[in-house]
Amino acid sequence: MQRVSVFGSTGCIGQKTVQLLLKNPNKYKVEVLTANSNFELLARQARLVNAKNVVIADKRFFRDLKESLFGTGINVKAGSEGLAAAASIPIDRAIIAIVGIAGLMPTMKIIESKTKIIALANKESIICGGELMLRKAKEHKVKIIPIDSEHNAIFQIFHSSYNLDKIVLTASGGPFLHLTYEQMKNVTLRDAMSHPIWKMGEKNSIDSATMMNKALELIEAQNLFAVGPSKLDVVIHPESIVHGVVSYKDGSNLAVLACPDMDIPISYALSWPRRSSIINKQLDLTKQKLTFFEPNYNQFPALKLAMEVLRSNTPHANSIILNAANEVATGAFVESKIGFLDIAKIVQEILAATKVTAGSFDSLDNIIDLDSNSRILAERLINSNYVSTRCTVAL
Ligand SMILES: NC(=O)c1ccc[n+]([C@@H]2O[C@H](COP(=O)([O-])OP(=O)(O)OC[C@H]3O[C@@H](n4cnc5c(N)ncnc54)[C@H](OP(=O)(O)O)[C@@H]3O)[C@@H](O)[C@H]2O)c1
């Protein structure tokens, strides 16, 4: 029996994870489930899997959650202290499906507990935690298994960088693949949420539409596989069947092909180093068309920004800034404060306006500080009606 925790169990990835755990009740014992505000779903999940502890990050919902679980014996905690305490419980495998930089603190705490495997969907923590997080994971002998389908694929096939040509991340291209840059000017939140293939949470859907998702994934890949930006590439593959390719100089290409369903990488991360038999989603290659083409960097400037960040003198700092500005700008787009194309423009402005000298960060506090400062700058830019304003505040 493996003891597992799911941080962010009420989200898209979290719900899929809970469903997979329920299919295997004799294999997994759930120690912790967490959510931000959705106490009703969290309480339902906790009863279903008989969780030992639950945490609601937003303290305003503590009482509601407590009432919903009254008499069950399930421990209820709230806030960042609650998350930190839950993350410190040593278990066999932790699944991190929180969205945004909010996933970083619990991930760092889990690394410091005696938990040995982290199945990590939260790309923002890999991006912002950077060298610090990966070094700590190594020190504490924690295995990190990425759940993002592209990185999960590369994790499965990348065993040596000797004579590596490149690592290719595939991208569906999102809902606006066939629009021009001009045509994207007036797209709505609803348009941006209509991904042709993947069903995702709000932020990830918008990130896919701007292709900031692929930009973040380039940085995630560099952090996880450390091959250098010149060996990373993105190819558009609308069918999302090939998830990642590792090309060697001798002309061999290794790839992972699978149906576009997050159940597959999640179940791999739940079963690693074994393979799971709980899902049966076979690919019929005879019925499958596979197309590939180069991304248009002018249509999706986010990709260019990621490459600039990776090639800069301070890639870790710039990754934190890019992520923070994107989280703020995406939130502003959701609230109709800015247009769709402004998201990448704001990220670019904040990157250009922020002067950092430290290349990487040795503490979580320093990372959070840079993240907070970048958010303040992005919010100021948005509240000053954006367009012509240029931030000049140096950090
Ligand atoms: N969805 C996908 O197909 C997919 C694929 C690959 C990678 N990912 C990555 O997986 C992560 C989760 O994505 P998702 O689409 O599942 O997101 P989501 O549906 O928005 O779910 C996010 C989860 O995080 C919780 N949460 C939000 N803000 C929080 C905070 N401040 N503190 C603590 N918990 C918080 C949410 O709780 P509430 O429900 O209470 O708000 C929810 O449980 C992201 O990093 C994303 O990039 C997702």
Short mmCIF file of C-alpha atoms and ligand atoms in Angstrom, two decimals:
data_model
loop_
_atom_site.label_atom_id
_atom_site.label_comp_id
_atom_site.label_asym_id
_atom_site.label_seq_id
_atom_site.Cartn_x
_atom_site.Cartn_y
_atom_site.Cartn_z
CA MET A 1 0.00 0.00 0.00
CA GLN A 2 1.45 3.39 -1.00
CA ARG A 3 0.69 6.50 1.02
CA VAL A 4 -0.04 9.39 -1.36
CA SER A 5 -1.07 13.05 -1.18
CA VAL A 6 -2.72 15.16 -3.87
CA PHE A 7 -2.07 18.90 -3.64
CA GLY A 8 -4.65 20.71 -5.81
CA SER A 9 -7.01 17.72 -5.91
CA THR A 10 -10.01 19.80 -7.06
CA GLY A 11 -8.43 21.03 -10.31
CA CYS A 12 -8.37 19.40 -13.70
CA ILE A 13 -5.26 17.29 -13.05
CA GLY A 14 -6.15 16.78 -9.38
CA GLN A 15 -9.61 15.37 -10.20
CA LYS A 16 -8.16 13.00 -12.77
CA THR A 17 -5.59 11.86 -10.20
CA VAL A 18 -8.29 11.20 -7.59
CA GLN A 19 -10.30 9.18 -10.14
CA LEU A 20 -7.22 7.07 -10.89
CA LEU A 21 -6.59 6.51 -7.17
CA LEU A 22 -10.21 5.40 -6.73
CA LYS A 23 -9.72 2.77 -9.43
CA ASN A 24 -6.94 1.27 -7.32
CA PRO A 25 -8.19 1.35 -3.72
CA ASN A 26 -5.96 -1.52 -2.62
CA LYS A 27 -2.81 0.14 -3.86
CA TYR A 28 -3.07 3.70 -2.53
CA LYS A 29 -3.90 5.19 0.85
CA VAL A 30 -4.62 8.92 0.69
CA GLU A 31 -2.88 10.96 3.37
CA VAL A 32 -3.65 14.55 2.19
CA LEU A 33 -5.96 16.32 -0.27
CA THR A 34 -5.87 20.10 -0.77
CA ALA A 35 -7.76 22.86 -2.62
CA ASN A 36 -7.78 26.63 -2.70
CA SER A 37 -11.49 27.45 -2.23
CA ASN A 38 -13.62 24.61 -3.60
CA PHE A 39 -14.45 23.13 -0.17
CA GLU A 40 -17.51 21.22 -1.44
CA LEU A 41 -15.59 19.14 -3.96
CA LEU A 42 -12.68 18.75 -1.53
CA ALA A 43 -15.03 17.38 1.14
CA ARG A 44 -16.67 14.98 -1.36
CA GLN A 45 -13.27 13.72 -2.51
CA ALA A 46 -12.05 13.33 1.07
CA ARG A 47 -15.03 11.13 1.96
CA LEU A 48 -14.67 9.08 -1.23
CA VAL A 49 -10.99 8.27 -0.76
CA ASN A 50 -11.16 8.33 3.05
CA ALA A 51 -8.37 10.92 3.27
CA LYS A 52 -6.63 11.40 6.59
CA ASN A 53 -6.07 15.18 6.22
CA VAL A 54 -7.49 17.98 4.09
CA VAL A 55 -6.28 21.55 3.66
CA ILE A 56 -8.12 24.52 2.21
CA ALA A 57 -5.61 27.24 1.26
CA ASP A 58 -8.11 30.10 1.44
CA LYS A 59 -8.88 30.41 5.15
CA ARG A 60 -12.32 31.93 4.51
CA PHE A 61 -13.58 28.43 3.65
CA PHE A 62 -12.15 26.67 6.73
CA ARG A 63 -15.43 26.67 8.65
CA ASP A 64 -17.45 25.45 5.65
CA LEU A 65 -15.00 22.61 5.08
CA LYS A 66 -14.96 21.72 8.76
CA GLU A 67 -18.78 21.57 8.81
CA SER A 68 -18.87 19.48 5.62
CA LEU A 69 -16.58 16.90 7.21
CA PHE A 70 -18.06 17.01 10.71
CA GLY A 71 -18.02 13.61 12.39
CA THR A 72 -15.77 11.94 9.78
CA GLY A 73 -12.56 12.14 11.83
CA ILE A 74 -10.75 13.73 8.88
CA ASN A 75 -8.27 16.41 10.04
CA VAL A 76 -9.05 19.83 8.58
CA LYS A 77 -6.45 22.60 8.25
CA ALA A 78 -6.30 25.92 6.38
CA GLY A 79 -3.95 28.54 4.99
CA SER A 80 -0.31 28.39 4.03
CA GLU A 81 0.58 27.02 7.49
CA GLY A 82 -1.87 24.19 6.88
CA LEU A 83 -0.37 23.51 3.45
CA ALA A 84 3.16 23.59 4.89
CA ALA A 85 2.21 21.19 7.70
CA ALA A 86 0.55 18.78 5.25
CA ALA A 87 3.54 18.97 2.91
CA SER A 88 5.85 18.04 5.77
CA ILE A 89 4.16 14.66 6.37
CA PRO A 90 6.49 12.00 4.95
CA ILE A 91 4.64 9.77 2.47
CA ASP A 92 5.54 7.54 -0.48
CA ARG A 93 4.42 9.75 -3.36
CA ALA A 94 3.13 13.33 -3.58
CA ILE A 95 1.20 14.61 -6.59
CA ILE A 96 1.40 18.38 -7.05
CA ALA A 97 -1.47 19.66 -9.20
CA ILE A 98 -1.74 23.20 -7.79
CA VAL A 99 -1.71 25.89 -10.47
CA GLY A 100 0.78 28.77 -10.49
CA ILE A 101 3.65 29.69 -8.15
CA ALA A 102 1.39 28.76 -5.21
CA GLY A 103 2.66 25.21 -5.81
CA LEU A 104 6.28 26.13 -5.07
CA MET A 105 6.19 26.34 -1.26
CA PRO A 106 4.45 22.96 -0.76
CA THR A 107 6.79 21.35 -3.30
CA MET A 108 9.86 22.65 -1.45
CA LYS A 109 8.43 21.45 1.87
CA ILE A 110 7.74 18.00 0.42
CA ILE A 111 11.34 17.80 -0.82
CA GLU A 112 12.49 18.47 2.75
CA SER A 113 10.15 15.84 4.23
CA LYS A 114 11.09 12.20 3.82
CA THR A 115 8.85 11.76 0.77
CA LYS A 116 10.88 10.18 -2.01
CA ILE A 117 8.78 10.65 -5.17
CA ILE A 118 7.09 13.83 -6.39
CA ALA A 119 4.80 13.61 -9.41
CA LEU A 120 4.85 17.24 -10.49
CA ALA A 121 2.20 18.74 -12.79
CA ASN A 122 2.85 22.26 -11.45
CA LYS A 123 5.27 23.55 -14.11
CA GLU A 124 5.44 26.99 -12.47
CA SER A 125 7.27 25.53 -9.46
CA ILE A 126 9.88 23.86 -11.69
CA ILE A 127 10.33 27.16 -13.53
CA CYS A 128 10.55 29.39 -10.44
CA GLY A 129 12.20 26.89 -8.11
CA GLY A 130 14.84 26.36 -10.78
CA GLU A 131 18.30 25.32 -9.65
CA LEU A 132 17.40 25.67 -5.96
CA MET A 133 14.53 23.20 -6.16
CA LEU A 134 16.40 20.68 -8.28
CA ARG A 135 19.52 20.86 -6.11
CA LYS A 136 17.45 20.33 -2.95
CA ALA A 137 15.67 17.39 -4.60
CA LYS A 138 19.06 15.84 -5.38
CA GLU A 139 20.35 16.45 -1.85
CA HIS A 140 17.26 14.82 -0.33
CA LYS A 141 17.28 12.01 -2.94
CA VAL A 142 13.81 12.91 -4.17
CA LYS A 143 12.79 11.71 -7.63
CA ILE A 144 10.79 14.28 -9.59
CA ILE A 145 8.51 12.85 -12.27
CA PRO A 146 7.01 15.50 -14.54
CA ILE A 147 3.33 15.06 -15.38
CA ASP A 148 3.21 17.62 -18.20
CA SER A 149 2.70 15.24 -21.15
CA GLU A 150 5.71 16.50 -23.15
CA HIS A 151 8.13 16.32 -20.22
CA ASN A 152 6.68 13.04 -19.07
CA ALA A 153 7.43 11.71 -22.57
CA ILE A 154 11.00 13.07 -22.54
CA PHE A 155 11.50 11.69 -19.00
CA GLN A 156 10.65 8.24 -20.40
CA ILE A 157 13.10 8.34 -23.33
CA PHE A 158 15.97 10.70 -22.53
CA HIS A 159 18.76 8.71 -20.92
CA SER A 160 21.93 10.25 -22.34
CA SER A 161 22.95 13.61 -23.77
CA TYR A 162 25.91 12.02 -25.57
CA ASN A 163 25.65 13.05 -29.25
CA LEU A 164 22.24 14.55 -28.61
CA ASP A 165 20.95 16.65 -31.49
CA LYS A 166 17.87 18.08 -29.81
CA ILE A 167 14.88 17.60 -27.59
CA VAL A 168 11.64 18.48 -29.36
CA LEU A 169 8.51 19.49 -27.49
CA THR A 170 5.36 19.18 -29.55
CA ALA A 171 2.60 21.80 -29.34
CA SER A 172 -1.01 21.46 -30.42
CA GLY A 173 -0.99 25.15 -31.39
CA GLY A 174 -4.06 25.87 -29.25
CA PRO A 175 -7.39 27.32 -30.36
CA PHE A 176 -5.88 30.15 -32.43
CA LEU A 177 -3.40 28.19 -34.51
CA HIS A 178 -5.09 29.19 -37.75
CA LEU A 179 -5.68 32.87 -36.90
CA THR A 180 -3.34 35.69 -37.90
CA TYR A 181 -1.79 37.90 -35.21
CA GLU A 182 -4.27 40.66 -36.17
CA GLN A 183 -7.25 38.30 -35.91
CA MET A 184 -6.27 37.40 -32.34
CA LYS A 185 -6.69 41.01 -31.24
CA ASN A 186 -10.35 40.72 -30.27
CA VAL A 187 -10.63 37.10 -29.16
CA THR A 188 -12.60 36.56 -25.96
CA LEU A 189 -12.01 34.52 -22.82
CA ARG A 190 -14.54 31.99 -24.11
CA ASP A 191 -12.61 31.68 -27.41
CA ALA A 192 -9.35 31.24 -25.50
CA MET A 193 -10.90 28.52 -23.31
CA SER A 194 -12.03 26.47 -26.33
CA HIS A 195 -9.00 24.27 -26.79
CA PRO A 196 -9.55 21.81 -29.65
CA ILE A 197 -7.97 18.83 -27.86
CA TRP A 198 -7.11 19.29 -24.18
CA LYS A 199 -9.55 20.08 -21.34
CA MET A 200 -7.61 22.15 -18.82
CA GLY A 201 -8.02 24.65 -16.00
CA GLU A 202 -8.48 28.34 -16.82
CA LYS A 203 -4.87 29.49 -16.63
CA ASN A 204 -3.45 26.56 -18.53
CA SER A 205 -6.09 27.00 -21.28
CA ILE A 206 -5.21 30.68 -21.74
CA ASP A 207 -1.49 29.82 -21.60
CA SER A 208 -2.11 27.33 -24.41
CA ALA A 209 -3.93 29.95 -26.47
CA THR A 210 -1.06 32.49 -26.14
CA MET A 211 1.44 29.62 -26.42
CA MET A 212 2.90 30.91 -23.17
CA ASN A 213 2.27 27.33 -22.06
CA LYS A 214 4.88 26.11 -24.55
CA ALA A 215 7.15 28.99 -23.54
CA LEU A 216 6.90 27.88 -19.91
CA GLU A 217 7.46 24.30 -21.02
CA LEU A 218 10.69 25.24 -22.81
CA ILE A 219 11.99 26.65 -19.52
CA GLU A 220 10.63 23.64 -17.64
CA ALA A 221 12.48 21.33 -20.08
CA GLN A 222 15.74 23.24 -19.65
CA ASN A 223 15.44 22.99 -15.86
CA LEU A 224 14.57 19.29 -15.89
CA PHE A 225 16.93 18.05 -18.61
CA ALA A 226 19.71 20.72 -18.61
CA VAL A 227 20.64 20.43 -22.29
CA GLY A 228 20.95 24.14 -23.14
CA PRO A 229 18.54 26.28 -25.18
CA SER A 230 20.24 25.49 -28.51
CA LYS A 231 19.17 21.87 -28.08
CA LEU A 232 15.51 22.63 -27.39
CA ASP A 233 12.94 22.96 -30.11
CA VAL A 234 9.18 23.29 -30.52
CA VAL A 235 7.21 21.72 -33.36
CA ILE A 236 3.50 22.23 -33.99
CA HIS A 237 1.65 18.93 -34.04
CA PRO A 238 -2.11 19.61 -33.95
CA GLU A 239 -3.14 15.99 -33.33
CA SER A 240 -1.16 15.85 -30.03
CA ILE A 241 -0.27 12.18 -30.46
CA VAL A 242 3.52 12.53 -30.42
CA HIS A 243 4.32 14.22 -27.11
CA GLY A 244 8.08 14.56 -27.18
CA VAL A 245 11.01 13.53 -29.36
CA VAL A 246 14.67 13.02 -28.52
CA SER A 247 16.86 13.25 -31.66
CA TYR A 248 20.44 11.98 -31.77
CA LYS A 249 23.18 13.01 -34.18
CA ASP A 250 23.20 9.52 -35.76
CA GLY A 251 19.72 10.26 -37.14
CA SER A 252 17.78 8.19 -34.57
CA ASN A 253 14.67 9.79 -33.10
CA LEU A 254 13.01 8.42 -29.98
CA ALA A 255 9.43 9.48 -29.36
CA VAL A 256 6.48 8.77 -27.10
CA LEU A 257 3.11 8.39 -28.82
CA ALA A 258 -0.09 8.27 -26.84
CA CYS A 259 -3.71 9.43 -27.03
CA PRO A 260 -4.04 13.04 -25.85
CA ASP A 261 -5.36 12.19 -22.41
CA MET A 262 -3.70 13.35 -19.18
CA ASP A 263 -4.74 10.06 -17.51
CA ILE A 264 -1.77 8.49 -19.30
CA PRO A 265 1.08 10.65 -17.91
CA ILE A 266 -0.64 10.85 -14.52
CA SER A 267 -0.92 7.07 -14.24
CA TYR A 268 2.72 6.73 -15.35
CA ALA A 269 3.74 9.14 -12.59
CA LEU A 270 1.59 7.24 -10.08
CA SER A 271 3.13 3.88 -11.01
CA TRP A 272 6.75 4.74 -11.86
CA PRO A 273 9.08 2.81 -12.12
CA ARG A 274 6.41 0.28 -13.08
CA ARG A 275 3.75 0.75 -15.74
CA SER A 276 0.12 0.98 -14.86
CA SER A 277 -2.67 -1.25 -16.13
CA ILE A 278 -5.54 0.78 -14.70
CA ILE A 279 -6.28 2.68 -17.89
CA ASN A 280 -6.85 1.20 -21.29
CA LYS A 281 -6.43 3.91 -23.91
CA GLN A 282 -4.78 2.26 -26.86
CA LEU A 283 -3.72 4.21 -29.90
CA ASP A 284 -4.83 2.88 -33.28
CA LEU A 285 -2.03 4.01 -35.58
CA THR A 286 -3.92 2.89 -38.68
CA LYS A 287 -6.57 5.54 -37.96
CA GLN A 288 -4.13 8.27 -37.01
CA LYS A 289 -2.97 11.17 -39.16
CA LEU A 290 0.21 12.86 -37.88
CA THR A 291 1.20 16.33 -39.11
CA PHE A 292 4.06 18.58 -38.00
CA PHE A 293 5.15 22.10 -38.86
CA GLU A 294 7.25 24.94 -37.53
CA PRO A 295 5.71 27.44 -35.12
CA ASN A 296 5.19 31.02 -36.26
CA TYR A 297 7.19 33.07 -33.73
CA ASN A 298 5.61 36.34 -34.88
CA GLN A 299 2.11 34.97 -34.33
CA PHE A 300 3.10 33.65 -30.88
CA PRO A 301 5.74 36.00 -29.42
CA ALA A 302 5.68 34.14 -26.08
CA LEU A 303 7.89 31.46 -27.64
CA LYS A 304 10.47 34.06 -28.58
CA LEU A 305 10.40 35.45 -25.03
CA ALA A 306 11.13 32.04 -23.54
CA MET A 307 14.14 31.57 -25.80
CA GLU A 308 15.41 35.06 -24.89
CA VAL A 309 15.01 34.23 -21.19
CA LEU A 310 16.92 30.97 -21.57
CA ARG A 311 19.73 32.68 -23.50
CA SER A 312 20.00 35.64 -21.08
CA ASN A 313 22.72 36.04 -18.44
CA THR A 314 20.17 35.55 -15.66
CA PRO A 315 17.84 32.81 -16.92
CA HIS A 316 16.54 31.80 -13.49
CA ALA A 317 15.66 35.36 -12.46
CA ASN A 318 14.12 36.10 -15.84
CA SER A 319 12.08 32.88 -15.69
CA ILE A 320 10.60 34.02 -12.36
CA ILE A 321 9.79 37.45 -13.85
CA LEU A 322 8.25 35.94 -16.99
CA ASN A 323 6.10 33.57 -14.93
CA ALA A 324 4.92 36.29 -12.51
CA ALA A 325 4.10 38.80 -15.26
CA ASN A 326 2.24 36.09 -17.16
CA GLU A 327 0.18 35.06 -14.12
CA VAL A 328 -0.83 38.70 -13.53
CA ALA A 329 -1.49 39.49 -17.21
CA THR A 330 -3.52 36.30 -17.69
CA GLY A 331 -5.60 37.20 -14.62
CA ALA A 332 -6.15 40.68 -16.08
CA PHE A 333 -7.30 39.17 -19.37
CA VAL A 334 -9.80 36.97 -17.46
CA GLU A 335 -11.12 40.15 -15.80
CA SER A 336 -11.37 41.89 -19.23
CA LYS A 337 -8.85 44.55 -18.12
CA ILE A 338 -6.60 43.88 -21.10
CA GLY A 339 -6.86 42.29 -24.52
CA PHE A 340 -5.53 38.89 -25.47
CA LEU A 341 -2.47 40.18 -27.34
CA ASP A 342 -1.54 42.39 -24.37
CA ILE A 343 -0.61 39.32 -22.31
CA ALA A 344 2.67 38.67 -24.14
CA LYS A 345 3.31 42.41 -24.53
CA ILE A 346 3.06 42.93 -20.76
CA VAL A 347 5.39 40.01 -20.09
CA GLN A 348 7.88 41.50 -22.55
CA GLU A 349 7.61 44.95 -20.93
CA ILE A 350 8.15 43.60 -17.43
CA LEU A 351 11.15 41.55 -18.55
CA ALA A 352 12.65 44.63 -20.21
CA ALA A 353 11.93 46.88 -17.23
CA THR A 354 13.30 44.63 -14.50
CA LYS A 355 16.97 44.79 -13.72
CA VAL A 356 18.32 41.85 -11.76
CA THR A 357 21.91 41.07 -11.06
CA ALA A 358 21.59 37.73 -9.27
CA GLY A 359 21.67 34.87 -11.76
CA SER A 360 20.01 32.36 -9.50
CA PHE A 361 18.51 32.25 -6.05
CA ASP A 362 19.59 30.42 -2.97
CA SER A 363 16.43 30.71 -0.94
CA LEU A 364 12.71 30.41 -1.38
CA ASP A 365 12.33 33.88 0.18
CA ASN A 366 14.46 35.45 -2.57
CA ILE A 367 12.40 33.74 -5.25
CA ILE A 368 9.12 34.85 -3.66
CA ASP A 369 10.51 38.39 -3.32
CA LEU A 370 11.36 38.65 -7.01
CA ASP A 371 8.00 37.09 -7.91
CA SER A 372 6.14 39.65 -5.73
CA ASN A 373 8.08 42.62 -7.13
CA SER A 374 7.44 41.48 -10.69
CA ARG A 375 3.73 41.14 -9.91
CA ILE A 376 3.63 44.68 -8.52
CA LEU A 377 5.25 46.00 -11.71
CA ALA A 378 2.85 44.06 -13.93
CA GLU A 379 -0.17 45.25 -11.92
CA ARG A 380 1.04 48.87 -12.09
CA LEU A 381 1.48 48.59 -15.83
CA ILE A 382 -2.01 47.17 -16.26
CA ASN A 383 -3.62 49.72 -13.94
CA SER A 384 -1.93 52.57 -15.77
CA ASN A 385 -3.96 51.46 -18.78
CA TYR A 386 -0.90 49.80 -20.21
CA VAL A 387 -0.11 50.64 -23.88
CA SER A 388 2.46 53.41 -23.90
CA THR A 389 3.60 53.30 -20.26
CA ARG A 390 6.99 51.82 -19.70
CA CYS A 391 8.07 50.67 -16.25
CA THR A 392 11.39 51.93 -15.08
CA VAL A 393 11.47 50.50 -11.59
CA ALA A 394 14.63 48.47 -11.09
CA LEU A 395 14.61 45.62 -8.60
N1 LIG B 1 -4.84 20.66 -17.09
C1 LIG B 1 -3.94 20.05 -17.84
O1 LIG B 1 -4.26 19.33 -18.80
C2 LIG B 1 -2.47 20.20 -17.52
C3 LIG B 1 -1.54 19.53 -18.32
C4 LIG B 1 -0.20 19.63 -18.00
C5 LIG B 1 0.22 20.39 -16.91
N2 LIG B 1 -0.71 21.05 -16.17
C6 LIG B 1 -0.24 21.87 -15.03
O2 LIG B 1 -0.85 21.35 -13.85
C7 LIG B 1 -1.13 22.41 -12.93
C8 LIG B 1 -2.61 22.38 -12.60
O3 LIG B 1 -3.35 22.63 -13.79
P1 LIG B 1 -4.93 22.45 -13.84
O4 LIG B 1 -5.31 22.69 -15.25
O5 LIG B 1 -5.30 21.17 -13.18
O6 LIG B 1 -5.38 23.70 -12.93
P2 LIG B 1 -6.80 23.99 -12.27
O7 LIG B 1 -7.85 23.14 -12.89
O8 LIG B 1 -6.97 25.45 -12.31
O9 LIG B 1 -6.61 23.48 -10.75
C9 LIG B 1 -5.74 24.12 -9.90
C10 LIG B 1 -5.74 23.49 -8.52
O10 LIG B 1 -4.91 24.29 -7.67
C11 LIG B 1 -5.71 24.81 -6.56
N3 LIG B 1 -5.22 26.16 -6.28
C12 LIG B 1 -5.42 27.28 -7.03
N4 LIG B 1 -4.83 28.35 -6.45
C13 LIG B 1 -4.27 27.91 -5.30
C14 LIG B 1 -3.56 28.54 -4.25
N5 LIG B 1 -3.30 29.87 -4.25
N6 LIG B 1 -3.12 27.79 -3.22
C15 LIG B 1 -3.38 26.46 -3.18
N7 LIG B 1 -4.06 25.80 -4.14
C16 LIG B 1 -4.50 26.52 -5.19
C17 LIG B 1 -7.14 24.78 -7.06
O11 LIG B 1 -8.08 24.78 -5.99
P3 LIG B 1 -9.61 25.28 -6.24
O12 LIG B 1 -10.25 24.21 -7.10
O13 LIG B 1 -10.20 25.35 -4.88
O14 LIG B 1 -9.52 26.60 -6.93
C18 LIG B 1 -7.12 23.46 -7.83
O15 LIG B 1 -7.18 22.37 -6.96
C19 LIG B 1 -0.68 23.70 -13.63
O16 LIG B 1 0.59 24.05 -13.20
C20 LIG B 1 -0.65 23.33 -15.11
O17 LIG B 1 0.29 24.07 -15.84
C21 LIG B 1 -2.03 20.96 -16.44
#
